[in-house]
Amino acid sequence: MNNQLEQFASDNNSGICPEALEYMLKANQGSAPAYGNDEWTQKATDYFRELFEIDCEVFFAFNGTAANSLSLAALCQSYHSVICHETSHIETDECGAPEFASNGSKLLLAQGENGKLTAEAIESLVTKRTDIHYPKPKVISITQSTEVGTLYSIDELLSIKEIASKHNLKIHMDGARFANAVAAMNKSPAEISWKSGVDVLCFCGTKNGMALGEAIIFFNKGLAEDFDYRCKQAGQLASKMRFISAPWLGLLETGAWLKNARHANQCAEYLENKLLSIDGVEMMFPREANAVFAKLPEHAIQILKAKGWQFYTFIGVGGVRFMSSWNTTQLRIDELVNDIKSAIAES
Ligand SMILES: *Cc1c(COP(=O)(O)O)cnc(C)c1O
């Protein structure tokens, strides 16, 4: 089995990083109370409070779809709506789970360059209609870093915060790659979350190096009322929760969460630089975190696929996404780049 050619398809094609695994093994000594009443869960929760410099409510879920859907459902009544970018994961990759979990809250799609919502786009959706027949806007959902690998700057976040306050909207952040954003922006987790108006953050552990597990962090504690029941009802209350919380603690306590994210970002930067020097390759979006989106000639894409390289091509014709993760190696990037060069040279 070749287990190397698929590594650029997604950051969740990676395995478990050593720190997460070590803590998982530590948590496997003997027995512990179930359903989150264990000391690993307590310690991980307290660590998040320290990391974010605020007393927040923390919950754990198995995956990002559940984290996003349940947290959005907690912010919305069924007659409300969620403003998000047309490329957002909640719109394109969650099989309607946000609408399902909220009993029908509608997603309102906005466009915006580089995968980002703007204050203007949000405002035009909010003010378009104010009558009883339109689902009432209640939440803005932003993804940091975005689905196309870009970042909302602090200024962009603050302008969204301003529009949210003006129209009494809550802010949900899909942090599938929150760690990559923190690493790339050199800002504190607090600065790019609650200090920028985020009410609830879905912080992904899976893509950062865990086997599985997301933290749902309510900075606005009032919104977390009965959220534990919502998780349980949705089948997201892990009975052996320590096997989600202990690896989280491993990532946080050892600093691996940032180290992993920095490494992934640096790998993407390295790949970007190599690709920029190849004639016939064009970047599709600014490379700001751990994703590289490039336009390659169609014949080259076919040759790479035939060689076994795996990557997504869902963004437009000729567009290829290469993701880096904690376990991406320079050697493998060099091999990919060489294959890209020779594929383009063939015709
Ligand atoms: C990976 C990802 C998620 C989570 O997906 P799951 O497969 O449900 O864990 C959420 N949002 C974004 C932007 C993602 O890339």
CSV table of C-alpha atoms and ligand atoms in Angstrom, one decimal:
chain,number,residue,atom,x,y,z
A,1,MET,CA,0.0,0.0,0.0
A,2,ASN,CA,1.4,3.4,-0.9
A,3,ASN,CA,0.4,5.6,1.9
A,4,GLN,CA,2.2,8.7,0.7
A,5,LEU,CA,0.5,9.8,-2.5
A,6,GLU,CA,-2.7,10.8,-0.7
A,7,GLN,CA,-1.1,13.1,1.8
A,8,PHE,CA,-1.9,16.3,-0.1
A,9,ALA,CA,-5.6,15.6,-0.6
A,10,SER,CA,-6.6,16.7,2.8
A,11,ASP,CA,-5.1,17.6,6.2
A,12,ASN,CA,-7.3,14.9,7.6
A,13,ASN,CA,-5.5,12.3,5.6
A,14,SER,CA,-2.7,12.6,8.2
A,15,GLY,CA,-2.4,10.3,11.1
A,16,ILE,CA,-2.3,11.0,14.9
A,17,CYS,CA,0.6,13.2,15.9
A,18,PRO,CA,2.9,11.8,18.7
A,19,GLU,CA,1.8,14.2,21.4
A,20,ALA,CA,-1.9,13.4,20.9
A,21,LEU,CA,-1.1,9.7,20.8
A,22,GLU,CA,1.0,9.9,23.9
A,23,TYR,CA,-1.8,11.5,25.9
A,24,MET,CA,-4.3,9.1,24.6
A,25,LEU,CA,-2.1,6.2,25.9
A,26,LYS,CA,-1.7,8.0,29.2
A,27,ALA,CA,-5.5,8.3,29.5
A,28,ASN,CA,-5.7,4.6,28.9
A,29,GLN,CA,-4.2,3.6,32.3
A,30,GLY,CA,-7.0,2.0,34.2
A,31,SER,CA,-10.5,3.3,34.5
A,32,ALA,CA,-12.0,6.8,34.7
A,33,PRO,CA,-15.4,8.3,35.1
A,34,ALA,CA,-17.4,8.4,31.9
A,35,TYR,CA,-19.3,11.1,30.0
A,36,GLY,CA,-16.8,13.8,30.6
A,37,ASN,CA,-16.6,13.6,34.4
A,38,ASP,CA,-13.0,12.6,34.2
A,39,GLU,CA,-9.9,14.7,35.1
A,40,TRP,CA,-8.6,14.8,31.5
A,41,THR,CA,-11.8,16.5,30.4
A,42,GLN,CA,-11.6,18.9,33.3
A,43,LYS,CA,-7.9,19.7,32.6
A,44,ALA,CA,-8.5,20.2,28.8
A,45,THR,CA,-11.4,22.5,29.5
A,46,ASP,CA,-9.4,24.6,32.0
A,47,TYR,CA,-6.6,24.7,29.5
A,48,PHE,CA,-8.9,26.2,26.8
A,49,ARG,CA,-9.9,28.9,29.3
A,50,GLU,CA,-6.3,29.7,30.0
A,51,LEU,CA,-5.4,29.7,26.3
A,52,PHE,CA,-8.3,32.0,25.3
A,53,GLU,CA,-7.8,34.1,28.4
A,54,ILE,CA,-11.5,34.0,29.3
A,55,ASP,CA,-14.0,32.0,31.3
A,56,CYS,CA,-15.7,30.1,28.5
A,57,GLU,CA,-17.9,26.9,28.2
A,58,VAL,CA,-16.2,24.0,26.4
A,59,PHE,CA,-17.8,20.9,24.8
A,60,PHE,CA,-16.4,18.1,22.8
A,61,ALA,CA,-17.8,16.5,19.6
A,62,PHE,CA,-16.6,13.8,17.3
A,63,ASN,CA,-16.4,15.9,14.1
A,64,GLY,CA,-16.7,19.3,12.6
A,65,THR,CA,-20.1,18.8,11.0
A,66,ALA,CA,-21.6,18.1,14.4
A,67,ALA,CA,-19.7,20.9,16.0
A,68,ASN,CA,-20.9,23.4,13.4
A,69,SER,CA,-24.4,22.2,13.2
A,70,LEU,CA,-25.1,21.9,16.9
A,71,SER,CA,-23.5,25.2,17.7
A,72,LEU,CA,-25.5,27.0,15.0
A,73,ALA,CA,-28.6,25.3,16.2
A,74,ALA,CA,-27.9,26.7,19.7
A,75,LEU,CA,-27.8,30.2,18.2
A,76,CYS,CA,-30.9,29.9,16.1
A,77,GLN,CA,-34.6,29.3,16.2
A,78,SER,CA,-36.0,27.4,13.3
A,79,TYR,CA,-37.2,30.6,11.7
A,80,HIS,CA,-33.8,32.2,11.8
A,81,SER,CA,-31.1,32.3,9.2
A,82,VAL,CA,-27.3,32.0,9.1
A,83,ILE,CA,-25.3,34.2,6.7
A,84,CYS,CA,-22.3,32.4,5.3
A,85,HIS,CA,-20.1,32.4,2.3
A,86,GLU,CA,-21.2,30.4,-0.7
A,87,THR,CA,-18.1,28.2,-0.4
A,88,SER,CA,-18.5,27.6,3.3
A,89,HIS,CA,-18.3,24.0,4.6
A,90,ILE,CA,-21.7,24.4,6.3
A,91,GLU,CA,-23.2,25.1,2.9
A,92,THR,CA,-21.3,22.8,0.6
A,93,ASP,CA,-20.0,19.9,2.7
A,94,GLU,CA,-22.3,19.1,5.6
A,95,CYS,CA,-25.2,17.5,3.8
A,96,GLY,CA,-27.7,19.9,5.2
A,97,ALA,CA,-26.8,19.1,8.8
A,98,PRO,CA,-27.0,22.8,10.0
A,99,GLU,CA,-30.5,23.1,8.7
A,100,PHE,CA,-31.4,19.6,10.0
A,101,ALA,CA,-30.0,20.2,13.5
A,102,SER,CA,-31.8,23.6,13.8
A,103,ASN,CA,-35.1,22.3,12.5
A,104,GLY,CA,-34.9,24.5,9.4
A,105,SER,CA,-32.8,27.6,10.0
A,106,LYS,CA,-31.9,28.7,6.5
A,107,LEU,CA,-28.4,29.4,5.2
A,108,LEU,CA,-28.2,32.7,3.3
A,109,LEU,CA,-25.3,32.7,0.9
A,110,ALA,CA,-23.1,35.6,0.2
A,111,GLN,CA,-20.3,36.0,-2.3
A,112,GLY,CA,-17.0,37.5,-1.6
A,113,GLU,CA,-13.5,37.5,-2.9
A,114,ASN,CA,-11.1,34.8,-1.7
A,115,GLY,CA,-13.7,32.9,0.2
A,116,LYS,CA,-14.5,35.7,2.6
A,117,LEU,CA,-17.6,37.5,3.7
A,118,THR,CA,-17.5,41.2,3.8
A,119,ALA,CA,-19.4,43.6,6.0
A,120,GLU,CA,-21.1,45.0,2.9
A,121,ALA,CA,-22.2,41.6,1.6
A,122,ILE,CA,-23.6,40.7,5.1
A,123,GLU,CA,-25.4,44.0,5.3
A,124,SER,CA,-27.0,43.7,1.9
A,125,LEU,CA,-28.4,40.3,2.9
A,126,VAL,CA,-29.7,41.6,6.2
A,127,THR,CA,-31.3,44.7,4.9
A,128,LYS,CA,-32.6,43.1,1.7
A,129,ARG,CA,-35.8,42.2,3.4
A,130,THR,CA,-37.2,42.8,6.8
A,131,ASP,CA,-40.7,41.5,6.5
A,132,ILE,CA,-42.2,38.5,8.1
A,133,HIS,CA,-41.9,36.3,5.0
A,134,TYR,CA,-38.1,36.2,5.1
A,135,PRO,CA,-36.1,34.0,7.5
A,136,LYS,CA,-34.8,36.4,10.1
A,137,PRO,CA,-31.0,36.8,10.0
A,138,LYS,CA,-29.5,35.8,13.3
A,139,VAL,CA,-26.0,34.5,12.8
A,140,ILE,CA,-22.9,35.3,10.7
A,141,SER,CA,-20.7,32.2,10.1
A,142,ILE,CA,-17.1,32.7,9.1
A,143,THR,CA,-14.4,30.2,8.5
A,144,GLN,CA,-10.9,30.9,9.8
A,145,SER,CA,-8.8,30.0,7.8
A,146,THR,CA,-11.3,29.9,5.0
A,147,GLU,CA,-12.2,27.0,2.7
A,148,VAL,CA,-9.8,28.5,0.1
A,149,GLY,CA,-6.9,28.9,2.5
A,150,THR,CA,-7.2,32.6,3.1
A,151,LEU,CA,-7.4,34.5,6.3
A,152,TYR,CA,-9.7,37.1,7.7
A,153,SER,CA,-7.4,39.9,9.0
A,154,ILE,CA,-8.2,41.5,12.4
A,155,ASP,CA,-9.5,44.5,10.6
A,156,GLU,CA,-11.9,42.3,8.5
A,157,LEU,CA,-13.0,40.5,11.6
A,158,LEU,CA,-13.7,43.8,13.4
A,159,SER,CA,-15.7,45.2,10.5
A,160,ILE,CA,-17.8,42.0,10.6
A,161,LYS,CA,-18.1,42.4,14.4
A,162,GLU,CA,-19.4,45.9,13.9
A,163,ILE,CA,-22.0,44.9,11.4
A,164,ALA,CA,-23.0,42.0,13.7
A,165,SER,CA,-23.6,44.4,16.6
A,166,LYS,CA,-25.4,46.9,14.4
A,167,HIS,CA,-27.9,44.2,13.3
A,168,ASN,CA,-27.9,42.1,16.5
A,169,LEU,CA,-26.3,39.1,14.9
A,170,LYS,CA,-24.2,36.4,16.6
A,171,ILE,CA,-20.9,35.3,15.2
A,172,HIS,CA,-20.0,31.6,14.7
A,173,MET,CA,-16.5,30.7,13.6
A,174,ASP,CA,-15.8,27.4,11.8
A,175,GLY,CA,-12.2,26.8,13.1
A,176,ALA,CA,-11.5,23.7,11.2
A,177,ARG,CA,-8.1,25.3,10.6
A,178,PHE,CA,-8.1,27.8,13.5
A,179,ALA,CA,-4.7,26.7,14.7
A,180,ASN,CA,-3.3,27.4,11.2
A,181,ALA,CA,-4.8,30.9,11.4
A,182,VAL,CA,-3.3,31.6,14.8
A,183,ALA,CA,0.1,30.4,13.6
A,184,ALA,CA,0.0,32.3,10.3
A,185,MET,CA,-1.3,35.6,11.8
A,186,ASN,CA,0.9,35.7,14.9
A,187,LYS,CA,-2.0,36.8,16.9
A,188,SER,CA,-3.3,35.3,20.1
A,189,PRO,CA,-6.3,32.9,20.0
A,190,ALA,CA,-8.3,35.5,22.0
A,191,GLU,CA,-7.5,38.3,19.5
A,192,ILE,CA,-8.9,36.4,16.5
A,193,SER,CA,-11.9,34.9,18.3
A,194,TRP,CA,-13.9,36.6,21.1
A,195,LYS,CA,-11.9,39.8,21.0
A,196,SER,CA,-13.1,40.0,17.4
A,197,GLY,CA,-16.7,39.4,18.3
A,198,VAL,CA,-16.8,35.6,17.9
A,199,ASP,CA,-19.6,34.1,20.2
A,200,VAL,CA,-18.8,30.5,19.5
A,201,LEU,CA,-15.8,28.8,18.0
A,202,CYS,CA,-15.6,25.2,16.6
A,203,PHE,CA,-11.9,24.4,17.1
A,204,CYS,CA,-10.8,21.4,15.2
A,205,GLY,CA,-8.5,18.9,16.7
A,206,THR,CA,-8.7,16.3,14.0
A,207,LYS,CA,-7.0,18.3,11.2
A,208,ASN,CA,-4.4,19.5,13.7
A,209,GLY,CA,-3.2,15.9,14.6
A,210,MET,CA,-5.8,14.1,16.7
A,211,ALA,CA,-7.5,10.9,15.7
A,212,LEU,CA,-10.8,12.7,16.1
A,213,GLY,CA,-12.4,15.4,18.1
A,214,GLU,CA,-13.5,19.0,18.1
A,215,ALA,CA,-13.9,21.5,20.9
A,216,ILE,CA,-16.9,23.8,20.8
A,217,ILE,CA,-16.1,26.9,22.7
A,218,PHE,CA,-18.8,29.3,23.8
A,219,PHE,CA,-17.3,32.7,24.7
A,220,ASN,CA,-20.8,33.9,25.1
A,221,LYS,CA,-21.7,31.6,28.0
A,222,GLY,CA,-25.4,32.4,27.9
A,223,LEU,CA,-25.6,30.7,24.5
A,224,ALA,CA,-24.4,27.4,25.9
A,225,GLU,CA,-27.4,26.8,28.0
A,226,ASP,CA,-28.5,23.2,27.8
A,227,PHE,CA,-25.9,22.6,25.0
A,228,ASP,CA,-24.9,19.4,26.8
A,229,TYR,CA,-28.4,18.0,26.2
A,230,ARG,CA,-28.2,19.0,22.5
A,231,CYS,CA,-24.9,17.1,22.1
A,232,LYS,CA,-26.3,14.1,23.9
A,233,GLN,CA,-29.5,14.1,21.8
A,234,ALA,CA,-27.4,14.3,18.6
A,235,GLY,CA,-25.3,11.3,19.6
A,236,GLN,CA,-22.3,13.5,20.2
A,237,LEU,CA,-21.7,12.8,23.9
A,238,ALA,CA,-18.7,10.5,24.0
A,239,SER,CA,-19.0,8.1,26.9
A,240,LYS,CA,-15.3,7.6,27.0
A,241,MET,CA,-14.8,11.3,26.5
A,242,ARG,CA,-11.3,11.2,27.9
A,243,PHE,CA,-10.1,9.8,24.6
A,244,ILE,CA,-11.1,13.0,23.0
A,245,SER,CA,-10.1,15.4,25.8
A,246,ALA,CA,-6.7,13.8,26.7
A,247,PRO,CA,-5.3,14.1,23.2
A,248,TRP,CA,-6.6,17.7,23.2
A,249,LEU,CA,-4.7,18.3,26.4
A,250,GLY,CA,-1.7,16.7,24.7
A,251,LEU,CA,-1.9,19.2,21.8
A,252,LEU,CA,-2.4,22.2,24.1
A,253,GLU,CA,0.0,21.4,27.0
A,254,THR,CA,3.0,20.5,24.8
A,255,GLY,CA,2.4,23.3,22.3
A,256,ALA,CA,2.0,20.7,19.5
A,257,TRP,CA,-1.2,22.5,18.3
A,258,LEU,CA,0.9,25.5,17.2
A,259,LYS,CA,3.9,23.5,16.2
A,260,ASN,CA,1.8,21.3,13.9
A,261,ALA,CA,0.0,24.3,12.4
A,262,ARG,CA,3.2,26.2,11.8
A,263,HIS,CA,4.7,23.2,10.1
A,264,ALA,CA,1.7,22.7,7.9
A,265,ASN,CA,1.7,26.4,6.9
A,266,GLN,CA,5.5,26.3,6.2
A,267,CYS,CA,5.1,23.3,4.0
A,268,ALA,CA,2.4,25.0,2.0
A,269,GLU,CA,4.6,28.1,1.7
A,270,TYR,CA,7.4,25.9,0.5
A,271,LEU,CA,5.2,24.2,-2.1
A,272,GLU,CA,3.8,27.5,-3.2
A,273,ASN,CA,7.3,28.9,-3.8
A,274,LYS,CA,8.2,25.8,-5.8
A,275,LEU,CA,5.1,26.0,-7.9
A,276,LEU,CA,5.5,29.7,-8.6
A,277,SER,CA,8.7,28.9,-10.4
A,278,ILE,CA,7.0,26.5,-12.9
A,279,ASP,CA,5.7,27.9,-16.2
A,280,GLY,CA,2.1,26.8,-16.7
A,281,VAL,CA,1.1,26.9,-13.0
A,282,GLU,CA,-1.0,29.7,-11.6
A,283,MET,CA,-2.1,30.3,-8.1
A,284,MET,CA,-5.8,30.7,-7.6
A,285,PHE,CA,-5.9,32.3,-4.2
A,286,PRO,CA,-3.4,34.0,-2.0
A,287,ARG,CA,-1.6,31.3,0.0
A,288,GLU,CA,-2.0,32.3,3.6
A,289,ALA,CA,-2.3,29.1,5.7
A,290,ASN,CA,-1.8,25.4,4.8
A,291,ALA,CA,-3.7,25.2,1.5
A,292,VAL,CA,-2.3,25.8,-2.0
A,293,PHE,CA,-4.8,26.2,-4.8
A,294,ALA,CA,-3.2,26.1,-8.2
A,295,LYS,CA,-4.3,26.0,-11.8
A,296,LEU,CA,-2.6,23.2,-13.7
A,297,PRO,CA,-3.1,22.2,-17.3
A,298,GLU,CA,-5.8,19.5,-17.6
A,299,HIS,CA,-3.4,17.0,-19.2
A,300,ALA,CA,-1.0,17.5,-16.2
A,301,ILE,CA,-3.7,16.8,-13.7
A,302,GLN,CA,-4.6,13.5,-15.5
A,303,ILE,CA,-0.9,12.4,-15.6
A,304,LEU,CA,-0.5,13.2,-11.8
A,305,LYS,CA,-3.7,11.2,-11.1
A,306,ALA,CA,-2.5,8.3,-13.2
A,307,LYS,CA,0.7,8.3,-11.1
A,308,GLY,CA,-1.5,7.9,-8.0
A,309,TRP,CA,-1.3,11.5,-6.5
A,310,GLN,CA,-4.5,12.3,-4.8
A,311,PHE,CA,-5.9,15.8,-4.5
A,312,TYR,CA,-9.2,17.6,-4.8
A,313,THR,CA,-10.2,19.4,-8.0
A,314,PHE,CA,-13.6,20.6,-6.9
A,315,ILE,CA,-12.8,24.3,-7.1
A,316,GLY,CA,-13.4,25.2,-10.8
A,317,VAL,CA,-12.0,23.7,-13.9
A,318,GLY,CA,-8.3,23.0,-13.7
A,319,GLY,CA,-8.1,24.0,-10.1
A,320,VAL,CA,-6.2,21.7,-7.8
A,321,ARG,CA,-6.0,21.9,-4.0
A,322,PHE,CA,-2.9,20.7,-2.1
A,323,MET,CA,-3.3,20.6,1.7
A,324,SER,CA,-0.4,20.3,4.1
A,325,SER,CA,-0.6,18.9,7.6
A,326,TRP,CA,1.6,18.2,10.6
A,327,ASN,CA,3.2,15.2,8.9
A,328,THR,CA,3.9,16.6,5.4
A,329,THR,CA,7.5,16.3,4.5
A,330,GLN,CA,9.8,18.4,2.3
A,331,LEU,CA,10.9,15.3,0.6
A,332,ARG,CA,7.4,14.4,-0.5
A,333,ILE,CA,6.7,18.0,-1.6
A,334,ASP,CA,9.9,17.8,-3.8
A,335,GLU,CA,8.6,14.6,-5.3
A,336,LEU,CA,5.2,16.1,-6.0
A,337,VAL,CA,6.8,19.2,-7.6
A,338,ASN,CA,9.1,17.1,-9.8
A,339,ASP,CA,6.1,15.1,-11.0
A,340,ILE,CA,4.2,18.3,-11.7
A,341,LYS,CA,7.1,19.6,-13.7
A,342,SER,CA,7.4,16.5,-15.8
A,343,ALA,CA,3.6,16.2,-16.2
A,344,ILE,CA,3.4,19.8,-17.6
A,345,ALA,CA,6.4,19.1,-19.9
A,346,GLU,CA,4.6,16.1,-21.4
A,347,SER,CA,1.8,16.8,-23.9
B,1,LIG,C1,-12.8,19.5,7.6
B,1,LIG,C2,-13.7,20.7,7.8
B,1,LIG,C3,-14.8,20.7,8.7
B,1,LIG,C4,-15.1,19.4,9.5
B,1,LIG,O1,-15.5,18.3,8.7
B,1,LIG,P1,-15.9,16.9,9.4
B,1,LIG,O2,-15.6,16.0,8.2
B,1,LIG,O3,-17.3,17.0,9.7
B,1,LIG,O4,-15.0,16.7,10.6
B,1,LIG,C5,-15.5,21.8,8.9
B,1,LIG,N1,-15.3,22.9,8.3
B,1,LIG,C6,-14.2,23.0,7.4
B,1,LIG,C7,-14.0,24.3,6.7
B,1,LIG,C8,-13.5,21.9,7.1
B,1,LIG,O5,-12.5,22.0,6.2
